[in-house]
Amino acid sequence: MQALSTLIIIDKNSVQPVYLQIANQLMVFIKDGNLQASHRLPSTRQMADWLQVHRKTVIQAYDELLAQGWLESRTGSGTYVAKHLPEIHPRSLLNGSAKPINPAHTAGFEFETLPHLATPPVWSKQKHHLDDGFPDSRLAPLEELARAYRSQLLTGNPYVRLGYGDTLGSLWLRQVLASYLNDTRGLKITSENILITRGTVMGLYLSCTAFLQPGDIAVVGELNYNGANMNFLQAGTRLLKIPVDEHGIVVEALADICRKQRVRMVYVTSHHFYPTTTALRADRRLELLKLAGQYGFIIFEDDYDYDFHYLSKPLLPLASADKAGMVLYCGSFTKSISPAFRVGYLVASENVIRHLAQLRRIIDRQGDILLENAIAELLQNGIIQRYLRKALRTYKQRRDVFCDLLKSNLSNYVQFQVPVGGMAVWTHFDPAIDLNILSQKALQHELYFASGYRNDDLSPVLNATRLGFASSTPAELESCVEIMVRLLKGG
């Protein structure tokens, strides 16, 4: 025991009390088998002498281990390692041959790593950014939101406002949102048709988990959102890809698949197709709904940036014309206000919403009710609507500025179509340009943009990526293009 005591290291500068340092290290000795069950510990006086600490400190350490059940006190005999502990074969304390184990780094059990989950999340800390198409948080009604959130935090019955809520989400938000979506999206729903989520990805995950079985067929475009593909692969589906052209997914290719195989779900970003930002043409919308009714597959409609359409009024979503109850319609305030505000919504038939709410409960009991109510207040008072109108004008101006900059400065290197909506430009680079190398060089000059899309088989051929303009001012966009020009010209 005296030899073990020499291995106890006491750090007088640590924020952890000395008695806990002693107790924790003795506990490790017991766990590692270096102190076996029923082993007698030295007296508190003897241990204090070995460790050069006050006896009361050792008493506190012993008392801590007694309370936790690692030690036991025998009247008139002393303090012992608890006899009920199992026998543990000790590991060498010094110069042992056993391979060191670091459980903080590597688990002791095996598990399968899935390649479709290997895509790392992306966020930019660079001064300049041409991102995936994010909103400018500087435009968001933050002061109004802060006041509304504070009001929710401090007023009303604290047991209710700070307790558990409905798994479906804030009733107030669902009621206001139903009215808002009916007015702006042409839907005909009530609060019972809405499940509040953390965003569209959560809505898709719940839908995949609830309605897909391993081996089911899910259909997406050859170009598609990687997060959607990951969800389908995680659900164990057979992921089939259909061609994409300037009008979105080729629905006739989907019809060919349906005539041969049973399709369970089709994922579509019908308004501003991801990643190209083109709109799904009207005849294809009608045909897609017709096929869903005929063959019985679910349409998951991800309407991630409905509010930002620049030519005319936005096209109404597929859900507005769904007479057969085949569409799951999902949107969020993430792309409208800021990615930090994790509030989204999934719209479907009432029985579907109830089913999804049961599933949601086991992974996320409820969302941020305070934030949901604060957003409900802003929606009800028209603040979000005014913000969206202002943001639409601002983003249109930034789109025009950015496209002019690309045309006047980078026409020898890139090709693109001016997007009719959304917050990014789908940009094709000259085949001689290595987008991966270019993006890495850009990072060294405080500019972030994606190196090209990893979410489809066409990326190496297309040599294209999304360049987001909405989150940068005209002056910032000019700086971004200047950096790209210097890099492309070898500067």
GROMACS .gro file of C-alpha atoms in nm:
model
  491
    1MET     CA    1   0.000   0.000   0.000
    2GLN     CA    2   0.289   0.234   0.066
    3ALA     CA    3   0.411   0.171  -0.290
    4LEU     CA    4   0.067   0.256  -0.427
    5SER     CA    5   0.055   0.573  -0.222
    6THR     CA    6   0.366   0.699  -0.400
    7LEU     CA    7   0.163   0.693  -0.725
    8ILE     CA    8  -0.102   0.926  -0.586
    9ILE     CA    9  -0.037   1.265  -0.738
   10ILE     CA   10  -0.175   1.570  -0.562
   11ASP     CA   11  -0.206   1.895  -0.751
   12LYS     CA   12  -0.246   2.183  -0.507
   13ASN     CA   13  -0.332   2.417  -0.798
   14SER     CA   14  -0.623   2.206  -0.919
   15VAL     CA   15  -0.980   2.330  -0.876
   16GLN     CA   16  -1.066   1.980  -0.752
   17PRO     CA   17  -1.034   1.947  -0.373
   18VAL     CA   18  -0.737   1.740  -0.253
   19TYR     CA   19  -0.958   1.486  -0.077
   20LEU     CA   20  -1.139   1.414  -0.406
   21GLN     CA   21  -0.806   1.378  -0.587
   22ILE     CA   22  -0.704   1.114  -0.331
   23ALA     CA   23  -1.043   0.941  -0.340
   24ASN     CA   24  -1.056   0.928  -0.720
   25GLN     CA   25  -0.707   0.784  -0.751
   26LEU     CA   26  -0.778   0.519  -0.486
   27MET     CA   27  -1.095   0.436  -0.679
   28VAL     CA   28  -0.887   0.381  -0.993
   29PHE     CA   29  -0.655   0.146  -0.802
   30ILE     CA   30  -0.959  -0.055  -0.695
   31LYS     CA   31  -1.109  -0.061  -1.047
   32ASP     CA   32  -0.779  -0.173  -1.197
   33GLY     CA   33  -0.745  -0.457  -0.944
   34ASN     CA   34  -0.442  -0.317  -0.769
   35LEU     CA   35  -0.649  -0.302  -0.449
   36GLN     CA   36  -0.851  -0.620  -0.420
   37ALA     CA   37  -1.173  -0.680  -0.228
   38SER     CA   38  -1.123  -0.703   0.153
   39HIS     CA   39  -0.778  -0.544   0.129
   40ARG     CA   40  -0.707  -0.343   0.445
   41LEU     CA   41  -0.617   0.023   0.392
   42PRO     CA   42  -0.368   0.201   0.613
   43SER     CA   43  -0.500   0.419   0.891
   44THR     CA   44  -0.590   0.775   0.807
   45ARG     CA   45  -0.294   0.892   1.016
   46GLN     CA   46  -0.052   0.668   0.827
   47MET     CA   47  -0.191   0.765   0.484
   48ALA     CA   48  -0.177   1.135   0.575
   49ASP     CA   49   0.189   1.091   0.675
   50TRP     CA   50   0.273   0.917   0.343
   51LEU     CA   51   0.094   1.180   0.136
   52GLN     CA   52   0.206   1.478   0.345
   53VAL     CA   53  -0.148   1.608   0.389
   54HIS     CA   54  -0.369   1.681   0.689
   55ARG     CA   55  -0.534   1.376   0.845
   56LYS     CA   56  -0.881   1.534   0.802
   57THR     CA   57  -0.819   1.538   0.425
   58VAL     CA   58  -0.765   1.161   0.422
   59ILE     CA   59  -1.070   1.112   0.644
   60GLN     CA   60  -1.277   1.302   0.389
   61ALA     CA   61  -1.134   1.087   0.108
   62TYR     CA   62  -1.214   0.764   0.293
   63ASP     CA   63  -1.562   0.890   0.381
   64GLU     CA   64  -1.627   0.968   0.013
   65LEU     CA   65  -1.533   0.613  -0.089
   66LEU     CA   66  -1.734   0.467   0.198
   67ALA     CA   67  -2.039   0.661   0.081
   68GLN     CA   68  -1.994   0.537  -0.276
   69GLY     CA   69  -1.955   0.175  -0.166
   70TRP     CA   70  -1.593   0.125  -0.264
   71LEU     CA   71  -1.478   0.089   0.098
   72GLU     CA   72  -1.628  -0.052   0.415
   73SER     CA   73  -1.548   0.019   0.778
   74ARG     CA   74  -1.510  -0.265   1.029
   75THR     CA   75  -1.544  -0.157   1.390
   76GLY     CA   76  -1.223  -0.199   1.582
   77SER     CA   77  -1.041  -0.333   1.276
   78GLY     CA   78  -1.005  -0.050   1.023
   79THR     CA   79  -1.106   0.042   0.670
   80TYR     CA   80  -1.115  -0.217   0.390
   81VAL     CA   81  -1.189  -0.240   0.022
   82ALA     CA   82  -1.551  -0.354   0.007
   83LYS     CA   83  -1.573  -0.734   0.008
   84HIS     CA   84  -1.867  -0.743  -0.234
   85LEU     CA   85  -1.653  -0.615  -0.521
   86PRO     CA   86  -1.560  -0.877  -0.787
   87GLU     CA   87  -1.205  -1.003  -0.826
   88ILE     CA   88  -1.017  -0.797  -1.082
   89HIS     CA   89  -0.684  -0.903  -1.225
   90PRO     CA   90  -0.450  -0.608  -1.183
   91ARG     CA   91  -0.281  -0.426  -1.467
   92SER     CA   92   0.082  -0.333  -1.430
   93LEU     CA   93   0.121   0.014  -1.285
   94LEU     CA   94   0.475   0.075  -1.403
   95ASN     CA   95   0.667  -0.052  -1.705
   96GLY     CA   96   0.397  -0.304  -1.785
   97SER     CA   97   0.385  -0.488  -2.114
   98ALA     CA   98   0.009  -0.458  -2.153
   99LYS     CA   99  -0.104  -0.230  -2.435
  100PRO     CA  100  -0.222   0.100  -2.286
  101ILE     CA  101  -0.594   0.169  -2.321
  102ASN     CA  102  -0.738   0.517  -2.366
  103PRO     CA  103  -1.119   0.483  -2.350
  104ALA     CA  104  -1.156   0.855  -2.411
  105HIS     CA  105  -1.016   0.793  -2.760
  106THR     CA  106  -1.120   0.440  -2.852
  107ALA     CA  107  -1.411   0.233  -2.725
  108GLY     CA  108  -1.361  -0.119  -2.603
  109PHE     CA  109  -1.637  -0.253  -2.829
  110GLU     CA  110  -1.657  -0.279  -3.205
  111PHE     CA  111  -1.908  -0.107  -3.430
  112GLU     CA  112  -1.958  -0.055  -3.801
  113THR     CA  113  -1.871   0.280  -3.954
  114LEU     CA  114  -2.110   0.366  -4.238
  115PRO     CA  115  -1.959   0.536  -4.544
  116HIS     CA  116  -2.272   0.739  -4.619
  117LEU     CA  117  -2.232   0.915  -4.283
  118ALA     CA  118  -1.869   1.009  -4.345
  119THR     CA  119  -1.950   1.347  -4.496
  120PRO     CA  120  -1.840   1.604  -4.237
  121PRO     CA  121  -2.068   1.896  -4.150
  122VAL     CA  122  -1.957   2.220  -4.311
  123TRP     CA  123  -1.940   2.562  -4.155
  124SER     CA  124  -1.731   2.861  -4.245
  125LYS     CA  125  -1.524   3.079  -4.015
  126GLN     CA  126  -1.359   3.266  -4.298
  127LYS     CA  127  -1.405   3.640  -4.338
  128HIS     CA  128  -1.554   3.594  -4.685
  129HIS     CA  129  -1.793   3.321  -4.793
  130LEU     CA  130  -1.982   3.204  -5.098
  131ASP     CA  131  -2.170   2.940  -4.904
  132ASP     CA  132  -2.438   2.686  -4.992
  133GLY     CA  133  -2.703   2.957  -4.995
  134PHE     CA  134  -2.760   3.080  -4.641
  135PRO     CA  135  -2.954   3.388  -4.528
  136ASP     CA  136  -2.781   3.694  -4.389
  137SER     CA  137  -2.846   3.680  -4.015
  138ARG     CA  138  -2.768   4.051  -3.993
  139LEU     CA  139  -3.102   4.120  -4.161
  140ALA     CA  140  -3.303   3.903  -3.923
  141PRO     CA  141  -3.548   4.069  -3.678
  142LEU     CA  142  -3.326   3.981  -3.386
  143GLU     CA  143  -3.436   4.258  -3.149
  144GLU     CA  144  -3.802   4.172  -3.195
  145LEU     CA  145  -3.725   3.803  -3.154
  146ALA     CA  146  -3.523   3.870  -2.839
  147ARG     CA  147  -3.809   4.069  -2.687
  148ALA     CA  148  -4.059   3.799  -2.773
  149TYR     CA  149  -3.833   3.527  -2.632
  150ARG     CA  150  -3.776   3.724  -2.313
  151SER     CA  151  -4.149   3.769  -2.276
  152GLN     CA  152  -4.200   3.395  -2.313
  153LEU     CA  153  -3.925   3.330  -2.061
  154LEU     CA  154  -4.053   3.562  -1.788
  155THR     CA  155  -4.430   3.592  -1.817
  156GLY     CA  156  -4.709   3.347  -1.749
  157ASN     CA  157  -4.729   3.033  -1.540
  158PRO     CA  158  -4.367   2.910  -1.497
  159TYR     CA  159  -4.477   2.549  -1.450
  160VAL     CA  160  -4.646   2.557  -1.789
  161ARG     CA  161  -4.405   2.774  -1.988
  162LEU     CA  162  -4.091   2.598  -1.858
  163GLY     CA  163  -4.233   2.248  -1.839
  164TYR     CA  164  -4.308   1.975  -2.089
  165GLY     CA  165  -4.523   2.063  -2.386
  166ASP     CA  166  -4.698   1.896  -2.675
  167THR     CA  167  -4.480   1.662  -2.880
  168LEU     CA  168  -4.639   1.816  -3.189
  169GLY     CA  169  -4.485   2.151  -3.097
  170SER     CA  170  -4.627   2.479  -2.973
  171LEU     CA  171  -5.002   2.492  -3.038
  172TRP     CA  172  -4.981   2.869  -3.083
  173LEU     CA  173  -4.715   2.836  -3.353
  174ARG     CA  174  -4.904   2.557  -3.527
  175GLN     CA  175  -5.222   2.766  -3.533
  176VAL     CA  176  -5.050   3.080  -3.664
  177LEU     CA  177  -4.840   2.875  -3.905
  178ALA     CA  178  -5.145   2.698  -4.047
  179SER     CA  179  -5.300   3.034  -4.129
  180TYR     CA  180  -4.972   3.163  -4.275
  181LEU     CA  181  -4.918   2.856  -4.495
  182ASN     CA  182  -5.278   2.863  -4.614
  183ASP     CA  183  -5.235   3.226  -4.720
  184THR     CA  184  -4.891   3.195  -4.880
  185ARG     CA  185  -4.875   2.834  -5.004
  186GLY     CA  186  -5.235   2.770  -5.100
  187LEU     CA  187  -5.272   2.493  -4.843
  188LYS     CA  188  -5.595   2.400  -4.666
  189ILE     CA  189  -5.477   2.283  -4.327
  190THR     CA  190  -5.528   2.328  -3.954
  191SER     CA  191  -5.290   2.303  -3.661
  192GLU     CA  192  -5.356   1.927  -3.655
  193ASN     CA  193  -5.178   1.893  -3.990
  194ILE     CA  194  -4.849   2.035  -3.860
  195LEU     CA  195  -4.559   1.883  -3.668
  196ILE     CA  196  -4.297   2.134  -3.551
  197THR     CA  197  -3.945   1.999  -3.609
  198ARG     CA  198  -3.586   2.117  -3.567
  199GLY     CA  199  -3.562   2.164  -3.944
  200THR     CA  200  -3.628   1.986  -4.272
  201VAL     CA  201  -3.361   1.723  -4.206
  202MET     CA  202  -3.541   1.615  -3.889
  203GLY     CA  203  -3.868   1.598  -4.082
  204LEU     CA  204  -3.704   1.378  -4.345
  205TYR     CA  205  -3.539   1.155  -4.085
  206LEU     CA  206  -3.868   1.099  -3.907
  207SER     CA  207  -4.042   1.026  -4.236
  208CYS     CA  208  -3.776   0.778  -4.347
  209THR     CA  209  -3.782   0.602  -4.013
  210ALA     CA  210  -4.161   0.590  -4.001
  211PHE     CA  211  -4.244   0.494  -4.358
  212LEU     CA  212  -3.944   0.315  -4.509
  213GLN     CA  213  -3.831  -0.042  -4.456
  214PRO     CA  214  -3.492  -0.188  -4.554
  215GLY     CA  215  -3.505  -0.275  -4.921
  216ASP     CA  216  -3.774  -0.020  -5.010
  217ILE     CA  217  -3.703   0.195  -5.315
  218ALA     CA  218  -3.649   0.569  -5.274
  219VAL     CA  219  -3.600   0.785  -5.582
  220VAL     CA  220  -3.397   1.107  -5.602
  221GLY     CA  221  -3.237   1.311  -5.878
  222GLU     CA  222  -2.886   1.240  -6.005
  223LEU     CA  223  -2.810   1.581  -5.864
  224ASN     CA  224  -2.950   1.598  -5.513
  225TYR     CA  225  -2.910   1.721  -5.158
  226ASN     CA  226  -2.658   1.499  -4.983
  227GLY     CA  227  -2.845   1.515  -4.652
  228ALA     CA  228  -3.146   1.353  -4.818
  229ASN     CA  229  -2.937   1.077  -4.971
  230MET     CA  230  -2.779   1.006  -4.634
  231ASN     CA  231  -3.121   0.968  -4.472
  232PHE     CA  232  -3.241   0.723  -4.735
  233LEU     CA  233  -2.926   0.514  -4.711
  234GLN     CA  234  -2.947   0.516  -4.332
  235ALA     CA  235  -3.300   0.376  -4.359
  236GLY     CA  236  -3.164   0.087  -4.564
  237THR     CA  237  -3.343   0.179  -4.886
  238ARG     CA  238  -3.241   0.106  -5.241
  239LEU     CA  239  -3.161   0.454  -5.364
  240LEU     CA  240  -3.240   0.499  -5.732
  241LYS     CA  241  -3.139   0.815  -5.918
  242ILE     CA  242  -3.318   0.964  -6.216
  243PRO     CA  243  -3.192   1.221  -6.468
  244VAL     CA  244  -3.211   1.594  -6.402
  245ASP     CA  245  -3.230   1.865  -6.666
  246GLU     CA  246  -3.299   2.238  -6.681
  247HIS     CA  247  -3.655   2.177  -6.562
  248GLY     CA  248  -3.575   1.957  -6.260
  249ILE     CA  249  -3.614   1.582  -6.230
  250VAL     CA  250  -3.721   1.395  -6.545
  251VAL     CA  251  -4.056   1.258  -6.431
  252GLU     CA  252  -4.087   1.024  -6.727
  253ALA     CA  253  -3.781   0.836  -6.598
  254LEU     CA  254  -3.964   0.795  -6.268
  255ALA     CA  255  -4.268   0.659  -6.455
  256ASP     CA  256  -4.044   0.397  -6.620
  257ILE     CA  257  -3.922   0.283  -6.280
  258CYS     CA  258  -4.276   0.269  -6.139
  259ARG     CA  259  -4.390   0.045  -6.425
  260LYS     CA  260  -4.123  -0.209  -6.328
  261GLN     CA  261  -4.074  -0.174  -5.951
  262ARG     CA  262  -4.264  -0.056  -5.645
  263VAL     CA  263  -4.142   0.286  -5.539
  264ARG     CA  264  -4.205   0.385  -5.178
  265MET     CA  265  -4.084   0.747  -5.164
  266VAL     CA  266  -3.970   1.023  -5.399
  267TYR     CA  267  -3.772   1.320  -5.269
  268VAL     CA  268  -3.808   1.648  -5.455
  269THR     CA  269  -3.717   2.014  -5.408
  270SER     CA  270  -3.982   2.130  -5.651
  271HIS     CA  271  -3.964   2.506  -5.609
  272HIS     CA  272  -3.592   2.574  -5.636
  273PHE     CA  273  -3.436   2.244  -5.732
  274TYR     CA  274  -3.132   2.159  -5.525
  275PRO     CA  275  -2.857   2.226  -5.618
  276THR     CA  276  -2.933   2.398  -5.951
  277THR     CA  277  -3.214   2.630  -5.821
  278THR     CA  278  -3.437   2.566  -6.127
  279ALA     CA  279  -3.811   2.520  -6.077
  280LEU     CA  280  -3.991   2.194  -6.154
  281ARG     CA  281  -4.199   2.267  -6.464
  282ALA     CA  282  -4.578   2.275  -6.428
  283ASP     CA  283  -4.648   1.971  -6.647
  284ARG     CA  284  -4.396   1.766  -6.449
  285ARG     CA  285  -4.558   1.872  -6.123
  286LEU     CA  286  -4.895   1.747  -6.243
  287GLU     CA  287  -4.746   1.424  -6.374
  288LEU     CA  288  -4.559   1.363  -6.048
  289LEU     CA  289  -4.880   1.399  -5.845
  290LYS     CA  290  -5.062   1.174  -6.091
  291LEU     CA  291  -4.794   0.904  -6.061
  292ALA     CA  292  -4.805   0.923  -5.680
  293GLY     CA  293  -5.179   0.859  -5.683
  294GLN     CA  294  -5.148   0.584  -5.942
  295TYR     CA  295  -4.858   0.393  -5.790
  296GLY     CA  296  -4.902   0.485  -5.423
  297PHE     CA  297  -4.561   0.633  -5.344
  298ILE     CA  298  -4.497   0.913  -5.094
  299ILE     CA  299  -4.370   1.248  -5.219
  300PHE     CA  300  -4.141   1.423  -4.972
  301GLU     CA  301  -4.145   1.787  -5.079
  302ASP     CA  302  -3.854   1.982  -4.930
  303ASP     CA  303  -3.945   2.350  -4.979
  304TYR     CA  304  -3.631   2.488  -4.818
  305ASP     CA  305  -3.634   2.846  -4.954
  306TYR     CA  306  -3.985   2.911  -5.084
  307ASP     CA  307  -3.988   3.276  -4.978
  308PHE     CA  308  -3.710   3.393  -5.208
  309HIS     CA  309  -3.835   3.394  -5.567
  310TYR     CA  310  -3.741   3.692  -5.783
  311LEU     CA  311  -3.929   3.680  -6.113
  312SER     CA  312  -4.288   3.672  -5.997
  313LYS     CA  313  -4.497   3.513  -5.727
  314PRO     CA  314  -4.350   3.183  -5.608
  315LEU     CA  315  -4.497   2.865  -5.757
  316LEU     CA  316  -4.734   2.697  -5.518
  317PRO     CA  317  -4.597   2.374  -5.371
  318LEU     CA  318  -4.708   2.029  -5.482
  319ALA     CA  319  -4.885   1.998  -5.147
  320SER     CA  320  -5.133   2.268  -5.249
  321ALA     CA  321  -5.260   2.050  -5.537
  322ASP     CA  322  -5.240   1.716  -5.354
  323LYS     CA  323  -5.590   1.566  -5.356
  324ALA     CA  324  -5.485   1.214  -5.260
  325GLY     CA  325  -5.284   1.281  -4.942
  326MET     CA  326  -4.954   1.161  -5.089
  327VAL     CA  327  -4.734   1.464  -5.013
  328LEU     CA  328  -4.528   1.529  -4.700
  329TYR     CA  329  -4.450   1.901  -4.716
  330CYS     CA  330  -4.155   2.028  -4.515
  331GLY     CA  331  -4.005   2.373  -4.463
  332SER     CA  332  -3.821   2.570  -4.199
  333PHE     CA  333  -3.724   2.913  -4.072
  334THR     CA  334  -3.358   2.809  -4.089
  335LYS     CA  335  -3.313   2.923  -4.449
  336SER     CA  336  -3.551   3.216  -4.401
  337ILE     CA  337  -3.404   3.374  -4.088
  338SER     CA  338  -3.087   3.204  -3.964
  339PRO     CA  339  -2.943   2.850  -3.934
  340ALA     CA  340  -2.917   2.898  -3.558
  341PHE     CA  341  -3.297   2.904  -3.521
  342ARG     CA  342  -3.384   2.536  -3.539
  343VAL     CA  343  -3.756   2.559  -3.607
  344GLY     CA  344  -3.910   2.377  -3.900
  345TYR     CA  345  -4.245   2.223  -3.985
  346LEU     CA  346  -4.379   1.915  -4.153
  347VAL     CA  347  -4.729   1.926  -4.304
  348ALA     CA  348  -4.929   1.611  -4.375
  349SER     CA  349  -5.258   1.435  -4.312
  350GLU     CA  350  -5.365   1.428  -3.947
  351ASN     CA  351  -5.306   1.055  -3.900
  352VAL     CA  352  -4.955   1.090  -4.044
  353ILE     CA  353  -4.876   1.378  -3.809
  354ARG     CA  354  -4.995   1.181  -3.506
  355HIS     CA  355  -4.782   0.886  -3.612
  356LEU     CA  356  -4.472   1.100  -3.663
  357ALA     CA  357  -4.528   1.272  -3.328
  358GLN     CA  358  -4.514   0.934  -3.154
  359LEU     CA  359  -4.183   0.860  -3.323
  360ARG     CA  360  -4.045   1.207  -3.257
  361ARG     CA  361  -4.109   1.161  -2.885
  362ILE     CA  362  -3.848   0.887  -2.849
  363ILE     CA  363  -3.567   1.090  -3.005
  364ASP     CA  364  -3.658   1.448  -2.911
  365ARG     CA  365  -3.934   1.488  -2.652
  366GLN     CA  366  -4.014   1.835  -2.776
  367GLY     CA  367  -3.855   2.135  -2.937
  368ASP     CA  368  -3.774   2.474  -2.790
  369ILE     CA  369  -4.124   2.580  -2.687
  370LEU     CA  370  -4.006   2.927  -2.584
  371LEU     CA  371  -3.850   2.989  -2.926
  372GLU     CA  372  -4.151   2.841  -3.103
  373ASN     CA  373  -4.387   3.072  -2.916
  374ALA     CA  374  -4.160   3.369  -2.983
  375ILE     CA  375  -4.170   3.297  -3.356
  376ALA     CA  376  -4.548   3.252  -3.332
  377GLU     CA  377  -4.571   3.603  -3.185
  378LEU     CA  378  -4.359   3.747  -3.468
  379LEU     CA  379  -4.569   3.567  -3.728
  380GLN     CA  380  -4.894   3.678  -3.570
  381ASN     CA  381  -4.778   4.040  -3.556
  382GLY     CA  382  -4.656   4.035  -3.916
  383ILE     CA  383  -4.293   4.097  -3.822
  384ILE     CA  384  -4.157   3.791  -4.004
  385GLN     CA  385  -4.367   3.873  -4.309
  386ARG     CA  386  -4.220   4.226  -4.323
  387TYR     CA  387  -3.872   4.088  -4.274
  388LEU     CA  388  -3.919   3.840  -4.561
  389ARG     CA  389  -4.035   4.116  -4.796
  390LYS     CA  390  -3.729   4.324  -4.709
  391ALA     CA  391  -3.495   4.026  -4.738
  392LEU     CA  392  -3.643   3.937  -5.078
  393ARG     CA  393  -3.557   4.282  -5.213
  394THR     CA  394  -3.211   4.269  -5.061
  395TYR     CA  395  -3.130   3.921  -5.191
  396LYS     CA  396  -3.253   4.009  -5.540
  397GLN     CA  397  -3.015   4.306  -5.543
  398ARG     CA  398  -2.730   4.085  -5.422
  399ARG     CA  399  -2.811   3.822  -5.683
  400ASP     CA  400  -2.793   4.084  -5.957
  401VAL     CA  401  -2.467   4.229  -5.823
  402PHE     CA  402  -2.308   3.888  -5.788
  403CYS     CA  403  -2.411   3.767  -6.132
  404ASP     CA  404  -2.278   4.090  -6.286
  405LEU     CA  405  -1.949   4.038  -6.103
  406LEU     CA  406  -1.922   3.680  -6.226
  407LYS     CA  407  -2.000   3.784  -6.582
  408SER     CA  408  -1.762   4.079  -6.593
  409ASN     CA  409  -1.472   3.922  -6.404
  410LEU     CA  410  -1.493   3.545  -6.442
  411SER     CA  411  -1.659   3.486  -6.779
  412ASN     CA  412  -1.348   3.305  -6.905
  413TYR     CA  413  -1.365   3.059  -6.616
  414VAL     CA  414  -1.731   2.997  -6.529
  415GLN     CA  415  -2.073   2.946  -6.684
  416PHE     CA  416  -2.404   2.995  -6.506
  417GLN     CA  417  -2.769   3.086  -6.541
  418VAL     CA  418  -2.910   3.373  -6.337
  419PRO     CA  419  -3.127   3.195  -6.079
  420VAL     CA  420  -3.498   3.280  -6.070
  421GLY     CA  421  -3.498   3.216  -5.697
  422GLY     CA  422  -3.300   3.087  -5.405
  423MET     CA  423  -2.982   3.219  -5.250
  424ALA     CA  424  -2.707   3.063  -5.458
  425VAL     CA  425  -2.583   3.046  -5.817
  426TRP     CA  426  -2.521   2.701  -5.964
  427THR     CA  427  -2.183   2.762  -6.128
  428HIS     CA  428  -1.994   2.547  -6.380
  429PHE     CA  429  -1.618   2.594  -6.381
  430ASP     CA  430  -1.386   2.535  -6.674
  431PRO     CA  431  -1.285   2.164  -6.681
  432ALA     CA  432  -0.919   2.264  -6.652
  433ILE     CA  433  -0.987   2.410  -6.306
  434ASP     CA  434  -0.952   2.174  -6.011
  435LEU     CA  435  -1.227   2.294  -5.778
  436ASN     CA  436  -1.085   2.111  -5.481
  437ILE     CA  437  -0.745   2.279  -5.516
  438LEU     CA  438  -0.906   2.616  -5.586
  439SER     CA  439  -1.127   2.598  -5.275
  440GLN     CA  440  -0.830   2.502  -5.057
  441LYS     CA  441  -0.628   2.795  -5.188
  442ALA     CA  442  -0.925   3.023  -5.127
  443LEU     CA  443  -0.933   2.923  -4.760
  444GLN     CA  444  -0.580   3.057  -4.725
  445HIS     CA  445  -0.713   3.392  -4.846
  446GLU     CA  446  -1.007   3.394  -4.602
  447LEU     CA  447  -1.262   3.287  -4.865
  448TYR     CA  448  -1.485   2.983  -4.827
  449PHE     CA  449  -1.680   2.807  -5.099
  450ALA     CA  450  -1.767   2.441  -5.149
  451SER     CA  451  -1.525   2.236  -5.356
  452GLY     CA  452  -1.801   2.075  -5.563
  453TYR     CA  453  -2.083   1.844  -5.485
  454ARG     CA  454  -2.006   1.510  -5.325
  455ASN     CA  455  -2.374   1.415  -5.324
  456ASP     CA  456  -2.406   1.288  -5.679
  457ASP     CA  457  -2.226   1.087  -5.944
  458LEU     CA  458  -2.209   1.380  -6.184
  459SER     CA  459  -1.990   1.612  -5.979
  460PRO     CA  460  -1.657   1.515  -6.137
  461VAL     CA  461  -1.810   1.555  -6.482
  462LEU     CA  462  -1.995   1.880  -6.419
  463ASN     CA  463  -1.715   2.049  -6.222
  464ALA     CA  464  -1.983   2.267  -6.064
  465THR     CA  465  -2.075   2.404  -5.724
  466ARG     CA  466  -2.319   2.640  -5.554
  467LEU     CA  467  -2.193   2.989  -5.481
  468GLY     CA  468  -2.416   3.155  -5.222
  469PHE     CA  469  -2.467   3.530  -5.247
  470ALA     CA  470  -2.740   3.609  -4.992
  471SER     CA  471  -2.524   3.615  -4.680
  472SER     CA  472  -2.281   3.876  -4.817
  473THR     CA  473  -2.322   4.246  -4.890
  474PRO     CA  474  -2.239   4.380  -5.241
  475ALA     CA  475  -1.903   4.503  -5.113
  476GLU     CA  476  -1.830   4.162  -4.959
  477LEU     CA  477  -1.932   3.988  -5.281
  478GLU     CA  478  -1.692   4.210  -5.472
  479SER     CA  479  -1.411   4.107  -5.238
  480CYS     CA  480  -1.500   3.740  -5.285
  481VAL     CA  481  -1.482   3.769  -5.663
  482GLU     CA  482  -1.155   3.964  -5.644
  483ILE     CA  483  -0.999   3.679  -5.445
  484MET     CA  484  -1.121   3.422  -5.697
  485VAL     CA  485  -0.986   3.628  -5.986
  486ARG     CA  486  -0.641   3.651  -5.825
  487LEU     CA  487  -0.635   3.277  -5.757
  488LEU     CA  488  -0.750   3.182  -6.106
  489LYS     CA  489  -0.491   3.412  -6.262
  490GLY     CA  490  -0.221   3.255  -6.050
  491GLY     CA  491  -0.195   3.531  -5.794
   0.00000   0.00000   0.00000
